[in-house]
Amino acid sequence: MASSSSSSSAMNQNQNKTNNNNTNTSTSNNTNNNPYDGDDTDDDDDILILRDDPLAAPPPLSFKRKPKQGGIFSQPSRLLTALTGASNSRPQSQPQPSPRQPATGGAPTPLERISSTAKDGAPQDWYVEGPGRRVGYEDLTAIDWIFEYTKERQRLRVLYSSATGILGYIRQSLDASQVWVVLVLTGLAVGLLAAGIDVTTDWLGDVKVGFCSSVDGGAFYLSKSFCCYGYDDHSKCPGWRSWSTALGITSAGGVWFIQYFFYLFLAVSFAFSAALLVKEYAIYAKHSGIPEIKTVLGGFIIRRFLGVWTLITKSLGLVLAVASGMWLGKEGPLVHVACCCANLFIKLFPNISNNEARKREVLSAAAASGISVAFGSPIGGVLFSLEQLSYYFPDKTMWQSFVCAMTAAVMLQAFDPFRSGKLVLYQVTYHSSWHGFELIPFVLLGVLGGIYGGLFIKANMKVAQWKKSVTWFPGPVTQVVIVASLTALVNYPNHYMRAQSSELVSNLFAECSALVDDQFGLCKTGAASAGTIILLILAAVLGFFLAAITFGLQIPAGIILPSMAIGALTGRAVGIVMEIWQHNHPNFIAFRSCEPDIPCITPGTYAIIGAAATLAGVTRMTVSIVVIMFELTGALPYVLPIMISVMISKWVGDAFSRRGIYESWIHFNEYPFLDNSEEMPIPDIPAGQIMTRIEDLVVLTATGHTIASLTSILAAHPYRGFPVVSDPHDAILLGYISRAELAYNLHTSAQPPRSLPPDTEAFFAHQPLADPRTTLDLRPWMDQTPLTLPSRSPLHLAVSYFQKLGLRYVLFSDRGVLQGLLTKKDVWYVLNGAEETRRTGGGVGGGGAGGLDGIHESGITRENGDGERAGLLSVGGDGGVLDEPPSPGADAGSIL
């Protein structure tokens, strides 16, 4: 044992001597040859040129366990240290930070990157191996989830290692509270905006038929409900005046014509104004916004989609569009508004705004507040975000969603926009239960809801494809005017369609015993109810076609409320039929369970079950719809019928297509969204049959480049990145460099202070004789540790990598030799049927498989021999290099 200890001691001494020699040698070499050291012996010109070198790295982090310290009172000097978190003296062995290298734990450098240590404690050399430095993401590109979360872990490591003492704990608490501040502010803003939108929409919708005069203390800016506040029968309200009355027209024909004219004129004016706002100020304010939100939360960059102008335009355009009376709703767009508010407050905190992964967690939580104020359903909003929107939804995000949704609901309740104590206009309460025989009509409503959902999605997609394929069709503003005119012409003769959708749904849901003013004639009995049934069915059928051509126009428009209105119209008609049947045949065997002198059938419950069924058929949601409907009604006994109808509606709708309306629009717009929860059929083939093979790739070799040659490669190929190999013969995979990082380096190296000429040598591998002052080393900007798979790996494994890890690309290598590349866009084409997309789209906007991360032709495109290079994710038609490459700090506003 003694000899062993002696041998070990001798070996350790020799090893220490060797390490010291190596250290001295390395220091000597760096002193003589490395101009990055800023040594006093260097020329002043070299120091000035290299002072702001972007390749300068801060001191590496240390993961060594700190020595255990005593209490704060063990030494007098430690009391101040515990309070301030800073040491009053610096050890002699700790080097002073240089002016261009901040000390560990200071503010992060503009170039956010990952630091770690090797196994032996030595700092990891960025020129040897690492994930690479990054610049801001370009528009219409995917984020690197792994890199973003690793960057966040390093930030927290720096924070917790440097924050000691009471002030350190305060810093940690303030850092942890930033997310909650954003969510609370978002909830308050969303509640305020929702209240304003509700009040303004209600007023503008009533202006189409009349106005509030100054009689009885009224004012023009008041809606009919506020103008006639306190009157049970609004027809006896002296303050509200119709347009025909204001013009002094008394004849029946003249009154009808004047009212029709003002309704048509104002409806078209509101729709035209909304379309013009969207076209001139924020094009991303159009449509529902939920398909794009799903894509953004899945890791896609869409600049200006959540910007300030988008928020303003969406809010104003939504008020005008809903007030026009078109068959659209505000529920979906409110989710977009909520995310815009959250993104606005995120900018206040760089720790969140500079990390795309954390930003998406906050946006997922903020989306719940939109549904919370739209339906008055905070829990339903959380489940909606979980079931429909979020790509990554950990437990902490659910708790954050709950807080944001609750705050928004409390804010809306405080404003009470309807002065009724209700969060939404169509919030009702039922006092009766249901009977066993009613399950049959409930099942029928579920079937009708699934059929409606399947047919509506097909009709809406056919209209969208037809408008995209024809060239003679008018512009988007003209389309809105045409549809608004047609809608107003059809709506006015039918008083069910003439009313605002929220007011219509409120009356359809209500019990007759709770209605004081039956303005729609829903509570008629006997033979008079036959006309009511016909008008209800006619309104549902016409609403189906009008909603199919409205959803997708260039205005803020949702589909949730129109679907609920159509389902409520159908359900109310079925409920009235059942009520008449039971009234005329009370001794029928199915009705014997009814109690005497108590209404056996409540048509309003059929309306809400029909609304839930149609909404499930269109969106294919299940749990969140049941909870939303339960929170709307507060009737626990009706949860089971709603669940049954929603389940059957989803089954019937899935028989048409497994995609809901939002997934269909994602597929139509060819957004690279891979749902990690959807069970999609994946071909049982090796990934090598789908990947882009190396002979079809544009790859970069380790050496033999100049700045001019790399610039010409970027100009000739519009791909998002390039694999790097050792040489054309061996093709040993060295890494992968994205287009953004390569363009940024080529641009900055040619600018002061370096000002390298175009013939400067550039390389991706270690060159021992290269002078760093006259060459361009691109290794720090190359991902030298990309995820790789063997080429014979099953496609299912590769798809799981993309779905679960949110990857942008996967490289395939066999024994280190590059074999091919597979991008997120390739996987999207495989899972969504690329051949069908090409046939229907005619090759226009195909979203090339090489559009995302630098591939030339995928295995799919090779089958047809057509390369798709001008797709959604292409940089530009000419593929040129950006004149102003994104700066390292551009990450902060990447989705604006």
mmCIF file of C-alpha atoms in Angstrom, residues 69-88 162-170:
data_model
loop_
_atom_site.group_PDB
_atom_site.id
_atom_site.type_symbol
_atom_site.label_atom_id
_atom_site.label_comp_id
_atom_site.label_asym_id
_atom_site.label_seq_id
_atom_site.Cartn_x
_atom_site.Cartn_y
_atom_site.Cartn_z
ATOM 1 C CA GLN A 69 -18.784 29.718 5.093
ATOM 2 C CA GLY A 70 -19.744 30.391 8.649
ATOM 3 C CA GLY A 71 -22.601 32.510 9.901
ATOM 4 C CA ILE A 72 -22.795 36.198 9.183
ATOM 5 C CA PHE A 73 -21.782 37.010 12.763
ATOM 6 C CA SER A 74 -18.733 34.688 12.830
ATOM 7 C CA GLN A 75 -16.593 37.548 11.524
ATOM 8 C CA PRO A 76 -17.482 41.220 11.762
ATOM 9 C CA SER A 77 -16.725 41.827 8.098
ATOM 10 C CA ARG A 78 -19.270 39.243 6.959
ATOM 11 C CA LEU A 79 -22.307 41.207 8.127
ATOM 12 C CA LEU A 80 -21.889 43.753 5.352
ATOM 13 C CA THR A 81 -21.155 40.964 2.896
ATOM 14 C CA ALA A 82 -24.374 39.179 3.805
ATOM 15 C CA LEU A 83 -26.352 42.358 3.299
ATOM 16 C CA THR A 84 -24.787 43.424 0.018
ATOM 17 C CA GLY A 85 -23.890 40.050 -1.488
ATOM 18 C CA ALA A 86 -20.451 41.364 -2.479
ATOM 19 C CA SER A 87 -17.035 40.513 -1.079
ATOM 20 C CA ASN A 88 -15.018 43.260 0.606
ATOM 21 C CA SER A 162 -23.361 35.546 -8.096
ATOM 22 C CA ALA A 163 -26.399 36.523 -6.019
ATOM 23 C CA THR A 164 -25.471 36.007 -2.372
ATOM 24 C CA GLY A 165 -26.613 37.712 0.766
ATOM 25 C CA ILE A 166 -29.897 39.498 1.328
ATOM 26 C CA LEU A 167 -29.550 41.666 -1.762
ATOM 27 C CA GLY A 168 -28.763 38.552 -3.747
ATOM 28 C CA TYR A 169 -31.959 36.901 -2.603
ATOM 29 C CA ILE A 170 -33.849 40.074 -3.496
#
